[in-house]
Coordinates of N, CA and C in Angstrom, one line a residue:
E1158 N 0.8 -1.2 0.0 CA 0.0 0.0 0.0 C 0.9 1.2 0.0
M1159 N 0.6 2.2 -0.9 CA 1.3 3.4 -1.0 C 0.8 4.4 0.0
K1160 N 1.7 5.1 0.7 CA 1.3 6.1 1.6 C 1.1 7.4 0.8
P1161 N 0.2 8.2 1.2 CA 0.0 9.5 0.5 C 1.2 10.4 0.8
V1162 N 1.5 11.2 -0.2 CA 2.6 12.1 -0.1 C 2.0 13.5 -0.1
D1163 N 2.4 14.3 0.9 CA 1.9 15.7 1.0 C 2.5 16.6 0.0
T1164 N 1.9 17.7 -0.3 CA 2.4 18.6 -1.3 C 3.7 19.2 -1.1
L1165 N 4.0 19.5 0.1 CA 5.4 20.0 0.5 C 6.5 19.0 0.2
E1166 N 6.3 17.8 0.6 CA 7.3 16.7 0.3 C 7.5 16.6 -1.2
F1167 N 6.4 16.5 -1.9 CA 6.5 16.4 -3.4 C 7.2 17.5 -4.0
K1168 N 6.9 18.8 -3.6 CA 7.6 19.9 -4.2 C 9.1 19.9 -3.9
M1169 N 9.4 19.5 -2.6 CA 10.8 19.4 -2.3 C 11.5 18.3 -3.1
F1170 N 10.9 17.2 -3.3 CA 11.5 16.2 -4.1 C 11.7 16.7 -5.6
V1171 N 10.7 17.3 -6.1 CA 10.8 17.8 -7.5 C 11.9 18.8 -7.6
K1172 N 12.0 19.7 -6.7 CA 13.1 20.7 -6.7 C 14.4 20.1 -6.6
R1173 N 14.6 19.2 -5.7 CA 15.9 18.5 -5.6 C 16.3 17.7 -6.9
F1174 N 15.3 17.0 -7.4 CA 15.5 16.3 -8.7 C 15.9 17.2 -9.8
N1175 N 15.1 18.3 -10.0 CA 15.4 19.3 -11.0 C 16.8 19.9 -10.8
D1176 N 17.1 20.3 -9.6 CA 18.5 20.8 -9.4 C 19.6 19.9 -9.7
T1177 N 19.4 18.6 -9.5 CA 20.4 17.6 -9.7 C 20.5 17.3 -11.2
Y1178 N 19.4 17.1 -11.9 CA 19.4 16.5 -13.2 C 19.0 17.5 -14.4
Q1179 N 18.7 18.8 -14.1 CA 18.2 19.6 -15.1 C 19.2 19.8 -16.3
N1180 N 20.5 19.7 -16.1 CA 21.4 19.9 -17.2 C 22.0 18.6 -17.7
S1181 N 21.7 17.4 -17.1 CA 22.3 16.2 -17.4 C 21.5 15.2 -18.2
L1182 N 20.2 15.4 -18.2 CA 19.3 14.5 -18.9 C 18.9 15.0 -20.3
L1183 N 18.8 14.1 -21.2 CA 18.3 14.5 -22.5 C 16.8 14.8 -22.5
K1184 N 16.3 15.5 -23.5 CA 14.9 15.8 -23.5 C 14.1 14.5 -23.5
E1185 N 14.5 13.5 -24.2 CA 13.8 12.2 -24.3 C 13.7 11.5 -22.9
Q1186 N 14.8 11.7 -22.2 CA 14.8 11.1 -20.8 C 13.9 11.8 -19.9
K1187 N 13.8 13.1 -20.0 CA 12.9 13.9 -19.2 C 11.4 13.6 -19.6
D1188 N 11.2 13.4 -20.9 CA 9.8 13.1 -21.3 C 9.4 11.7 -20.8
L1189 N 10.3 10.8 -20.8 CA 10.1 9.4 -20.3 C 9.7 9.5 -18.8
L1190 N 10.5 10.2 -18.1 CA 10.3 10.3 -16.6 C 8.9 11.0 -16.3
S1191 N 8.6 12.0 -17.1 CA 7.4 12.7 -16.9 C 6.2 11.8 -17.2
N1192 N 6.3 11.1 -18.3 CA 5.2 10.1 -18.6 C 5.1 9.0 -17.6
Y1193 N 6.2 8.6 -17.1 CA 6.1 7.5 -16.1 C 5.5 8.0 -14.8
I1194 N 5.8 9.2 -14.4 CA 5.3 9.8 -13.1 C 3.8 10.0 -13.3
V1195 N 3.3 10.5 -14.4 CA 1.9 10.8 -14.6 C 1.1 9.5 -14.9
S1196 N 1.8 8.4 -15.2 CA 1.1 7.2 -15.6 C 0.3 6.6 -14.5
F1197 N 0.5 7.0 -13.3 CA -0.2 6.4 -12.2 C -1.7 7.0 -12.2
S1198 N -1.9 8.1 -12.8 CA -3.2 8.7 -12.8 C -4.1 8.1 -13.9
D1199 N -3.6 7.4 -14.9 CA -4.4 6.8 -16.0 C -4.1 5.4 -16.2
N1200 N -3.7 4.7 -15.2 CA -3.3 3.2 -15.3 C -2.3 2.9 -16.4
G1201 N -1.4 3.9 -16.6 CA -0.3 3.6 -17.5 C -0.6 3.8 -19.0
L1202 N -1.8 4.2 -19.3 CA -2.2 4.4 -20.7 C -1.3 5.4 -21.5
G1203 N -1.1 6.6 -20.9 CA -0.3 7.6 -21.5 C 1.1 7.1 -21.7
L1204 N 1.7 6.4 -20.7 CA 3.0 5.8 -20.8 C 3.1 4.8 -21.9
K1205 N 2.1 4.0 -22.1 CA 2.1 3.0 -23.2 C 2.1 3.7 -24.5
V1206 N 1.3 4.7 -24.7 CA 1.2 5.4 -25.9 C 2.6 6.1 -26.2
Y1207 N 3.2 6.7 -25.2 CA 4.5 7.4 -25.3 C 5.5 6.4 -25.7
L1208 N 5.6 5.2 -25.1 CA 6.6 4.2 -25.4 C 6.4 3.7 -26.8
N1209 N 5.2 3.5 -27.2 CA 5.0 3.0 -28.6 C 5.5 4.1 -29.6
E1210 N 5.2 5.3 -29.4 CA 5.7 6.4 -30.2 C 7.3 6.5 -30.2
E1211 N 7.8 6.3 -29.0 CA 9.3 6.4 -28.8 C 10.0 5.2 -29.5
I1212 N 9.4 4.1 -29.5 CA 10.0 2.9 -30.2 C 10.0 3.2 -31.7
G1213 N 8.9 3.7 -32.2 CA 8.9 4.1 -33.6 C 10.0 5.1 -34.0
R1214 N 10.2 6.1 -33.1 CA 11.2 7.1 -33.4 C 12.6 6.5 -33.3
L1215 N 12.8 5.6 -32.4 CA 14.1 5.0 -32.2 C 14.4 4.1 -33.4
K1216 N 13.4 3.4 -33.9 CA 13.6 2.5 -35.1 C 14.0 3.4 -36.3
K1217 N 13.4 4.5 -36.5 CA 13.7 5.4 -37.6 C 15.1 5.9 -37.4
A1218 N 15.5 6.2 -36.2 CA 16.9 6.8 -36.0 C 17.9 5.7 -36.3
V1219 N 17.6 4.5 -35.9 CA 18.6 3.4 -36.2 C 18.7 3.1 -37.7
D1220 N 17.5 3.1 -38.4 CA 17.6 3.0 -39.9 C 18.3 4.1 -40.5
A1221 N 18.1 5.3 -40.1 CA 18.9 6.5 -40.7 C 20.4 6.3 -40.4
E1222 N 20.7 5.9 -39.3 CA 22.2 5.7 -39.0 C 22.8 4.6 -39.9
I1223 N 22.1 3.6 -40.1 CA 22.6 2.5 -41.0 C 22.8 3.1 -42.4
V1224 N 21.8 3.9 -42.9 CA 21.9 4.4 -44.3 C 23.0 5.4 -44.4
E1225 N 23.2 6.3 -43.4 CA 24.2 7.4 -43.4 C 25.6 6.9 -43.2
K1226 N 25.8 5.8 -42.5 CA 27.1 5.3 -42.2 C 27.2 3.8 -42.6
P1227 N 27.1 3.4 -43.8 CA 27.0 2.0 -44.2 C 28.3 1.2 -43.9
N1228 N 29.4 1.9 -43.8 CA 30.7 1.2 -43.5 C 31.1 1.3 -42.0
S1229 N 30.2 1.7 -41.2 CA 30.4 1.9 -39.8 C 30.6 0.5 -39.1
A1230 N 31.4 0.5 -38.1 CA 31.6 -0.7 -37.3 C 30.3 -1.1 -36.6
F1231 N 29.4 -0.1 -36.4 CA 28.2 -0.4 -35.7 C 27.1 -0.9 -36.6
T1232 N 27.2 -1.0 -37.9 CA 26.2 -1.4 -38.8 C 25.6 -2.7 -38.4
E1233 N 26.4 -3.7 -38.2 CA 25.9 -5.0 -37.9 C 25.1 -5.0 -36.6
N1234 N 25.6 -4.3 -35.6 CA 24.9 -4.3 -34.3 C 23.5 -3.5 -34.5
F1235 N 23.5 -2.5 -35.3 CA 22.3 -1.8 -35.6 C 21.3 -2.7 -36.3
K1236 N 21.8 -3.5 -37.2 CA 20.9 -4.4 -37.9 C 20.3 -5.5 -37.0
K1237 N 21.1 -5.9 -36.0 CA 20.6 -6.8 -35.0 C 19.4 -6.2 -34.2
V1238 N 19.6 -4.9 -33.8 CA 18.6 -4.2 -33.0 C 17.3 -4.0 -33.8
R1239 N 17.5 -3.7 -35.1 CA 16.3 -3.5 -36.0 C 15.5 -4.7 -36.0

């Protein structure tokens, strides 16, 4: 059973988190965390939609990398991921 968190505790946590990670996380990482945190309010539906879209974006990025750098040492590994 989850204990309720009061507003002050939550605000302090968010402030500490933002102070620590505001310059070190990529936009995609911040979006993932935001969707995960909010997912408790909609039984994870928003997170599932976000992850489905993100997987599509990542597949396109991998395909583009394979096309742009066909002689790259990573090409075989990219093909395995695809």
